[in-house]
Every structure is written in structure tokens, then in C-alpha cells.
Amino acid sequence: MEKERKLIVAGNWKMNKTVAEGLDLVSGLKRELANIKEIDIVVCPPFTALADVSRAILDSNIRLGAQNMSEQNFGAFTGEIAAGMLKEFSVRYVILGHSERRQFYRETDALVAKKAIAAHAASLKPIVCVGELLEEREGNKTEEVVARQLKGSLAGLTKSQVEETIIAYEPVWAIGTGRNATPQQAQDVHAFIRKQLTSLYDENVARRVRIQYGGSVKASNARELLKQADVDGALVGGASLEIRGFSDIIKNSI
Ligand code: 13P
């Protein structure tokens, strides 16, 4: 389909896949998606599989992303991984502020912003996640929550860094529930995000930023979601764990 911005579909494997399983998955994806040039394709394996998956996709149209990183560059931060370490494996993208990190590991907008600054400093493209909880949607707080997360999580970035940042709108009630936002619900929030980007930065920035939708995306609903004017791709969890599930999302969206 003809879109203003190039679509980007990323698979967030979360805490799934051994190295061997990850290699099986990408070898299938390489086969299925070899001819696709219209869509940017990204896989985000766990840290432990980055090295092997990186080698396996070297000669392909699939790019590598990580699921998190430290806001620090090096030093005494036990258990953390720095942007520079990701670069060693040719990682190009990094998911930041996913709702699971916000909910279970207490990541704040301010921390996400520090991570986004560190990512850009290392020339990694951050995929910054925002999205409301079910009770926030039901309380008509979606726009307020998304506006706050967006402003806070991008704080300190220059305009040109924001242009190179990908936003993922992931309503928390749609993640892993099988209940996706309707295409209209997604479009409404994406348009709102773009309006916020216009007032925080300017129209040019807002026009260039790619906004992915995430939350129960699968082969059967991807096309309708990605057809929306302000939906520029998908961040896929469960359906990205299978060759067929992920490759069909991409094929159906062209
Ligand atoms: P599901 O596709 O499993 O709902 O997960 C979405 C998600 O959290 C991607 O980051």
C-alpha cells in the first residue's frame, strides 16, 4: 500500500527463544521475506541471542534491535548493557520504555528519556513505547497519559534526534490479550501523537516520525491497522515468535 512514511514492522521476542530457536526463526524469516523492500523489517531477540542472530541476518534485509539498554555508557551497573555493547553486534534499533519495563521494573519517563539520549549518542534508533492502561482508557485519560509519556520520554532530544526516533503506541490493555485496538482507535491516538509532536517540535518533525502500533497485531488484522494514515508500522509480540505469523503480517501489509 502507498504510505507517506516507509512502514517499519518489528518483532519483540520478549523473554523467549534460545539461541537455537532464534536461529531457526530468522532462517525461516530470511527465506519468506527475502524479496521485501517496501517495509523495514526488524527483529528484537533477547540479549543472549543477539550475537548469533546478528551473524545469521548479515546478508539479509532483516535488521537487528534490542529490547532495552542502560542509560549509562559503562561502569559499575551490575546486570546492565550499554549502547556501545549493542553496537558490537550491529544492533540498529532499541526498544525503550516498553510497558512491561514501566510496569514491572518501574521505568519512568525521565529514565526512558536518558536512555533515548544515550541511544542516539551511539547512533541507535530508539523505539519509544507509550500507551495507556485499561482503567485510563475507561476513565477517558488516554490522551492525557500518552501526551505526558511522550513529552517526558523524549525530553532532551534535539529535533533531528526526534525525527530519527520511532514511537510505538501500545495500549496496555491490547498487549498479549488478543484484543487489539480497532483501526480507528489506533488511528485516533496516532493522529493525536502526531499533533503533540507538532506542538512540541514542528510540523516537519511530526510528519517524519514513524509511529508503530503494538498490541495483539496478527496476520489477520495487520493490514487494516497499517492502512490507517498515521499508523506507520507495527511492534509485534506473540505473533513475531513464529515464522508464519511474522512473515504474513509483513506480506499482508505491502
Ligand atoms: P503482543 O503482540 O503479544 O500483544 O505484544 C505486543 C507488544 O508488547 C510488542 O512490544
mmCIF file of C-alpha atoms and ligand atoms in Angstrom:
data_model
loop_
_atom_site.group_PDB
_atom_site.id
_atom_site.type_symbol
_atom_site.label_atom_id
_atom_site.label_comp_id
_atom_site.label_asym_id
_atom_site.label_seq_id
_atom_site.Cartn_x
_atom_site.Cartn_y
_atom_site.Cartn_z
ATOM 1 C CA MET A 1 0.000 0.000 0.000
ATOM 2 C CA GLU A 2 1.135 3.582 -0.697
ATOM 3 C CA LYS A 3 2.101 5.365 2.507
ATOM 4 C CA GLU A 4 3.698 8.700 3.293
ATOM 5 C CA ARG A 5 6.351 7.120 5.531
ATOM 6 C CA LYS A 6 8.106 3.782 4.999
ATOM 7 C CA LEU A 7 6.445 1.143 7.144
ATOM 8 C CA ILE A 8 8.533 -0.498 9.850
ATOM 9 C CA VAL A 9 7.486 -3.810 11.373
ATOM 10 C CA ALA A 10 9.466 -5.052 14.362
ATOM 11 C CA GLY A 11 9.221 -8.324 16.257
ATOM 12 C CA ASN A 12 9.677 -8.041 20.018
ATOM 13 C CA TRP A 13 10.552 -11.552 21.119
ATOM 14 C CA LYS A 14 10.463 -10.518 24.788
ATOM 15 C CA MET A 15 11.939 -13.224 27.077
ATOM 16 C CA ASN A 16 11.516 -16.007 24.525
ATOM 17 C CA LYS A 17 13.786 -18.083 22.273
ATOM 18 C CA THR A 18 17.043 -19.857 22.986
ATOM 19 C CA VAL A 19 19.866 -19.172 20.543
ATOM 20 C CA ALA A 20 18.975 -22.284 18.533
ATOM 21 C CA GLU A 21 15.285 -21.366 18.423
ATOM 22 C CA GLY A 22 16.104 -17.801 17.423
ATOM 23 C CA LEU A 23 18.314 -19.033 14.592
ATOM 24 C CA ASP A 24 15.530 -21.301 13.324
ATOM 25 C CA LEU A 25 13.127 -18.387 13.358
ATOM 26 C CA VAL A 26 15.375 -15.989 11.448
ATOM 27 C CA SER A 27 16.387 -18.589 8.926
ATOM 28 C CA GLY A 28 12.693 -19.039 8.107
ATOM 29 C CA LEU A 29 12.107 -15.283 8.027
ATOM 30 C CA LYS A 30 15.030 -14.792 5.640
ATOM 31 C CA ARG A 31 13.508 -17.338 3.300
ATOM 32 C CA GLU A 32 9.967 -15.936 3.492
ATOM 33 C CA LEU A 33 10.861 -12.255 3.356
ATOM 34 C CA ALA A 34 13.862 -12.252 1.023
ATOM 35 C CA ASN A 35 12.275 -10.046 -1.624
ATOM 36 C CA ILE A 36 10.627 -7.465 0.594
ATOM 37 C CA LYS A 37 11.981 -3.965 0.101
ATOM 38 C CA GLU A 38 8.864 -1.943 0.802
ATOM 39 C CA ILE A 39 8.901 -2.437 4.576
ATOM 40 C CA ASP A 40 11.710 -2.097 7.124
ATOM 41 C CA ILE A 41 11.897 -5.416 8.960
ATOM 42 C CA VAL A 42 13.406 -5.653 12.458
ATOM 43 C CA VAL A 43 13.782 -8.494 14.949
ATOM 44 C CA CYS A 44 14.478 -7.837 18.636
ATOM 45 C CA PRO A 45 15.783 -11.023 20.272
ATOM 46 C CA PRO A 46 16.846 -11.293 23.919
ATOM 47 C CA PHE A 47 20.429 -10.105 24.598
ATOM 48 C CA THR A 48 21.707 -13.690 24.715
ATOM 49 C CA ALA A 49 20.776 -14.320 21.076
ATOM 50 C CA LEU A 50 21.970 -11.005 19.610
ATOM 51 C CA ALA A 51 25.413 -12.226 18.551
ATOM 52 C CA ASP A 52 24.232 -15.306 16.680
ATOM 53 C CA VAL A 53 21.142 -13.715 15.169
ATOM 54 C CA SER A 54 23.278 -10.783 14.045
ATOM 55 C CA ARG A 55 25.580 -13.106 12.100
ATOM 56 C CA ALA A 56 22.635 -15.025 10.662
ATOM 57 C CA ILE A 57 20.949 -11.932 9.196
ATOM 58 C CA LEU A 58 24.116 -10.228 7.979
ATOM 59 C CA ASP A 59 23.344 -10.814 4.302
ATOM 60 C CA SER A 60 19.617 -10.137 4.537
ATOM 61 C CA ASN A 61 17.020 -7.351 4.598
ATOM 62 C CA ILE A 62 16.307 -8.020 8.292
ATOM 63 C CA ARG A 63 17.739 -5.559 10.815
ATOM 64 C CA LEU A 64 18.543 -6.096 14.464
ATOM 65 C CA GLY A 65 17.021 -4.438 17.518
ATOM 66 C CA ALA A 66 17.470 -4.866 21.265
ATOM 67 C CA GLN A 67 14.684 -4.792 23.838
ATOM 68 C CA ASN A 68 16.278 -2.471 26.381
ATOM 69 C CA MET A 69 19.584 -0.821 27.290
ATOM 70 C CA SER A 70 21.192 1.153 30.081
ATOM 71 C CA GLU A 71 21.151 4.919 30.244
ATOM 72 C CA GLN A 72 24.824 4.669 31.318
ATOM 73 C CA ASN A 73 27.783 4.168 28.996
ATOM 74 C CA PHE A 74 29.938 1.880 31.162
ATOM 75 C CA GLY A 75 30.897 1.186 34.751
ATOM 76 C CA ALA A 76 29.574 -0.363 37.940
ATOM 77 C CA PHE A 77 25.975 -1.083 36.890
ATOM 78 C CA THR A 78 25.545 -4.797 37.546
ATOM 79 C CA GLY A 79 23.296 -6.552 35.091
ATOM 80 C CA GLU A 80 23.055 -3.666 32.638
ATOM 81 C CA ILE A 81 24.020 -3.479 28.953
ATOM 82 C CA ALA A 82 25.342 -0.276 27.360
ATOM 83 C CA ALA A 83 24.546 1.092 23.900
ATOM 84 C CA GLY A 84 28.170 0.614 22.832
ATOM 85 C CA MET A 85 27.915 -3.086 23.657
ATOM 86 C CA LEU A 86 24.846 -3.424 21.446
ATOM 87 C CA LYS A 87 26.710 -1.725 18.626
ATOM 88 C CA GLU A 88 29.267 -4.553 18.713
ATOM 89 C CA PHE A 89 26.535 -6.799 17.293
ATOM 90 C CA SER A 90 25.362 -4.343 14.652
ATOM 91 C CA VAL A 91 22.206 -3.548 16.568
ATOM 92 C CA ARG A 92 20.409 -0.618 14.872
ATOM 93 C CA TYR A 93 17.261 -0.207 16.973
ATOM 94 C CA VAL A 94 16.449 -0.433 20.657
ATOM 95 C CA ILE A 95 13.011 -0.665 22.264
ATOM 96 C CA LEU A 96 12.794 1.751 25.203
ATOM 97 C CA GLY A 97 10.140 2.188 27.865
ATOM 98 C CA HIS A 98 8.073 -0.826 26.891
ATOM 99 C CA SER A 99 5.035 -1.054 29.178
ATOM 100 C CA GLU A 100 6.432 -4.246 30.714
ATOM 101 C CA ARG A 101 9.556 -2.304 31.737
ATOM 102 C CA ARG A 102 7.435 0.561 33.027
ATOM 103 C CA GLN A 103 5.088 -1.772 34.956
ATOM 104 C CA PHE A 104 7.416 -4.478 36.276
ATOM 105 C CA TYR A 105 10.753 -2.611 36.518
ATOM 106 C CA ARG A 106 9.434 0.837 37.407
ATOM 107 C CA GLU A 107 10.933 2.661 34.452
ATOM 108 C CA THR A 108 9.870 6.287 34.384
ATOM 109 C CA ASP A 109 9.571 8.773 31.539
ATOM 110 C CA ALA A 110 12.697 10.515 32.845
ATOM 111 C CA LEU A 111 14.716 7.294 32.710
ATOM 112 C CA VAL A 112 13.395 6.482 29.235
ATOM 113 C CA ALA A 113 14.482 9.949 28.105
ATOM 114 C CA LYS A 114 18.018 9.361 29.433
ATOM 115 C CA LYS A 115 18.130 6.048 27.595
ATOM 116 C CA ALA A 116 16.898 7.688 24.389
ATOM 117 C CA ILE A 117 19.665 10.301 24.621
ATOM 118 C CA ALA A 118 22.275 7.559 25.180
ATOM 119 C CA ALA A 119 20.867 5.550 22.266
ATOM 120 C CA HIS A 120 21.111 8.481 19.857
ATOM 121 C CA ALA A 121 24.623 9.274 21.067
ATOM 122 C CA ALA A 122 25.564 5.774 19.911
ATOM 123 C CA SER A 123 23.577 6.118 16.650
ATOM 124 C CA LEU A 124 20.983 3.578 17.710
ATOM 125 C CA LYS A 125 17.406 4.355 16.734
ATOM 126 C CA PRO A 126 15.151 4.155 19.783
ATOM 127 C CA ILE A 127 11.646 2.734 19.557
ATOM 128 C CA VAL A 128 9.997 4.639 22.400
ATOM 129 C CA CYS A 129 6.827 2.992 23.717
ATOM 130 C CA VAL A 130 3.819 4.811 25.109
ATOM 131 C CA GLY A 131 0.317 3.625 25.929
ATOM 132 C CA GLU A 132 -2.469 3.773 28.460
ATOM 133 C CA LEU A 133 -3.769 1.178 30.915
ATOM 134 C CA LEU A 134 -7.331 -0.146 30.618
ATOM 135 C CA GLU A 135 -8.580 1.958 33.540
ATOM 136 C CA GLU A 136 -7.013 5.040 31.991
ATOM 137 C CA ARG A 137 -8.812 4.426 28.697
ATOM 138 C CA GLU A 138 -12.077 3.774 30.512
ATOM 139 C CA GLY A 139 -11.550 6.967 32.516
ATOM 140 C CA ASN A 140 -11.040 8.967 29.277
ATOM 141 C CA LYS A 141 -7.425 9.607 30.205
ATOM 142 C CA THR A 142 -5.785 8.146 27.096
ATOM 143 C CA GLU A 143 -4.702 11.463 25.575
ATOM 144 C CA GLU A 144 -3.505 12.870 28.877
ATOM 145 C CA VAL A 145 -1.393 9.757 29.616
ATOM 146 C CA VAL A 146 0.048 9.468 26.117
ATOM 147 C CA ALA A 147 0.871 13.198 25.986
ATOM 148 C CA ARG A 148 2.672 13.016 29.322
ATOM 149 C CA GLN A 149 4.642 9.892 28.380
ATOM 150 C CA LEU A 150 5.580 11.324 25.004
ATOM 151 C CA LYS A 151 6.822 14.656 26.320
ATOM 152 C CA GLY A 152 8.657 13.058 29.265
ATOM 153 C CA SER A 153 10.246 10.220 27.308
ATOM 154 C CA LEU A 154 11.592 12.477 24.544
ATOM 155 C CA ALA A 155 12.819 15.234 26.881
ATOM 156 C CA GLY A 156 16.273 16.495 25.963
ATOM 157 C CA LEU A 157 16.350 15.130 22.406
ATOM 158 C CA THR A 158 17.086 17.520 19.548
ATOM 159 C CA LYS A 159 14.583 17.890 16.714
ATOM 160 C CA SER A 160 16.733 15.822 14.388
ATOM 161 C CA GLN A 161 17.025 13.078 17.019
ATOM 162 C CA VAL A 162 13.251 13.032 17.435
ATOM 163 C CA GLU A 163 12.887 12.623 13.663
ATOM 164 C CA GLU A 164 15.073 9.519 13.915
ATOM 165 C CA THR A 165 13.077 8.151 16.840
ATOM 166 C CA ILE A 166 10.274 5.665 16.324
ATOM 167 C CA ILE A 167 7.259 5.914 18.583
ATOM 168 C CA ALA A 168 5.312 2.761 19.398
ATOM 169 C CA TYR A 169 1.767 3.279 20.603
ATOM 170 C CA GLU A 170 0.962 0.189 22.635
ATOM 171 C CA PRO A 171 -2.255 0.366 24.632
ATOM 172 C CA VAL A 172 -1.502 -1.849 27.628
ATOM 173 C CA TRP A 173 -4.958 -3.467 27.509
ATOM 174 C CA ALA A 174 -4.199 -4.743 23.993
ATOM 175 C CA ILE A 175 -0.834 -6.357 24.782
ATOM 176 C CA GLY A 176 -0.920 -10.136 24.851
ATOM 177 C CA THR A 177 -4.689 -10.122 25.311
ATOM 178 C CA GLY A 178 -5.835 -10.960 21.801
ATOM 179 C CA ARG A 179 -7.882 -7.759 21.970
ATOM 180 C CA ASN A 180 -6.298 -5.308 19.540
ATOM 181 C CA ALA A 181 -7.275 -1.659 19.287
ATOM 182 C CA THR A 182 -9.623 -1.173 16.356
ATOM 183 C CA PRO A 183 -8.016 0.505 13.344
ATOM 184 C CA GLN A 184 -9.995 3.667 14.182
ATOM 185 C CA GLN A 185 -8.927 3.640 17.845
ATOM 186 C CA ALA A 186 -5.300 3.251 16.757
ATOM 187 C CA GLN A 187 -5.592 5.975 14.103
ATOM 188 C CA ASP A 188 -7.160 8.409 16.598
ATOM 189 C CA VAL A 189 -4.298 8.047 19.089
ATOM 190 C CA HIS A 190 -1.639 8.076 16.364
ATOM 191 C CA ALA A 191 -3.082 11.310 14.954
ATOM 192 C CA PHE A 192 -3.094 12.730 18.471
ATOM 193 C CA ILE A 193 0.568 11.756 18.921
ATOM 194 C CA ARG A 194 1.449 13.467 15.645
ATOM 195 C CA LYS A 195 -0.410 16.585 16.769
ATOM 196 C CA GLN A 196 1.566 16.545 20.019
ATOM 197 C CA LEU A 197 4.807 16.229 18.054
ATOM 198 C CA THR A 198 3.796 19.287 16.043
ATOM 199 C CA SER A 199 3.297 21.364 19.152
ATOM 200 C CA LEU A 200 6.402 20.021 20.948
ATOM 201 C CA TYR A 201 8.653 20.366 17.864
ATOM 202 C CA ASP A 202 7.240 21.372 14.482
ATOM 203 C CA GLU A 203 5.247 20.087 11.548
ATOM 204 C CA ASN A 204 8.267 18.739 9.714
ATOM 205 C CA VAL A 205 9.335 16.632 12.667
ATOM 206 C CA ALA A 206 5.770 15.405 13.178
ATOM 207 C CA ARG A 207 5.491 14.451 9.512
ATOM 208 C CA ARG A 208 8.721 12.453 9.549
ATOM 209 C CA VAL A 209 8.356 10.441 12.767
ATOM 210 C CA ARG A 210 7.174 6.888 12.270
ATOM 211 C CA ILE A 211 4.553 5.703 14.741
ATOM 212 C CA GLN A 212 4.082 1.968 15.161
ATOM 213 C CA TYR A 213 1.036 0.323 16.655
ATOM 214 C CA GLY A 214 1.529 -2.595 19.062
ATOM 215 C CA GLY A 215 -0.943 -4.843 20.864
ATOM 216 C CA SER A 216 -2.253 -8.163 19.564
ATOM 217 C CA VAL A 217 -1.171 -7.489 15.977
ATOM 218 C CA LYS A 218 -1.505 -10.614 13.839
ATOM 219 C CA ALA A 219 -1.675 -11.545 10.180
ATOM 220 C CA SER A 220 -5.456 -11.170 10.124
ATOM 221 C CA ASN A 221 -5.614 -7.602 11.476
ATOM 222 C CA ALA A 222 -2.288 -6.073 10.385
ATOM 223 C CA ARG A 223 -3.400 -4.776 7.012
ATOM 224 C CA GLU A 224 -6.392 -2.816 8.289
ATOM 225 C CA LEU A 225 -4.338 -1.334 11.137
ATOM 226 C CA LEU A 226 -1.399 -0.399 8.915
ATOM 227 C CA LYS A 227 -3.681 1.097 6.279
ATOM 228 C CA GLN A 228 -4.540 3.953 8.638
ATOM 229 C CA ALA A 229 -2.942 7.237 7.633
ATOM 230 C CA ASP A 230 -0.923 7.734 10.812
ATOM 231 C CA VAL A 231 -0.048 4.093 11.509
ATOM 232 C CA ASP A 232 3.445 3.558 10.120
ATOM 233 C CA GLY A 233 4.116 0.007 11.178
ATOM 234 C CA ALA A 234 3.729 -2.487 13.973
ATOM 235 C CA LEU A 235 5.564 -3.677 17.054
ATOM 236 C CA VAL A 236 4.604 -7.315 17.309
ATOM 237 C CA GLY A 237 4.948 -9.576 20.344
ATOM 238 C CA GLY A 238 3.363 -13.037 20.324
ATOM 239 C CA ALA A 239 2.869 -13.285 16.564
ATOM 240 C CA SER A 240 6.552 -12.495 15.948
ATOM 241 C CA LEU A 241 7.619 -15.771 17.562
ATOM 242 C CA GLU A 242 6.570 -17.877 14.579
ATOM 243 C CA ILE A 243 7.888 -17.734 11.022
ATOM 244 C CA ARG A 244 4.429 -17.789 9.504
ATOM 245 C CA GLY A 245 2.864 -15.354 11.962
ATOM 246 C CA PHE A 246 5.507 -12.670 11.494
ATOM 247 C CA SER A 247 6.112 -13.058 7.775
ATOM 248 C CA ASP A 248 2.394 -12.990 6.984
ATOM 249 C CA ILE A 249 1.976 -9.722 8.902
ATOM 250 C CA ILE A 250 4.619 -8.201 6.634
ATOM 251 C CA LYS A 251 3.396 -9.758 3.396
ATOM 252 C CA ASN A 252 -0.204 -8.750 4.125
ATOM 253 C CA SER A 253 0.834 -5.147 4.758
ATOM 254 C CA ILE A 254 2.536 -4.411 1.441
HETATM 255 P P1 13P B 1 1.518 -8.795 21.587
HETATM 256 O O1 13P B 1 1.695 -8.649 20.104
HETATM 257 O O2 13P B 1 1.864 -10.169 22.097
HETATM 258 O O3 13P B 1 0.201 -8.297 22.058
HETATM 259 O O4 13P B 1 2.627 -7.833 22.271
HETATM 260 C C1 13P B 1 2.722 -6.532 21.853
HETATM 261 C C2 13P B 1 3.976 -5.964 22.411
HETATM 262 O O5 13P B 1 4.098 -5.748 23.607
HETATM 263 C C3 13P B 1 5.074 -5.674 21.478
HETATM 264 O O6 13P B 1 6.069 -4.924 22.082
#
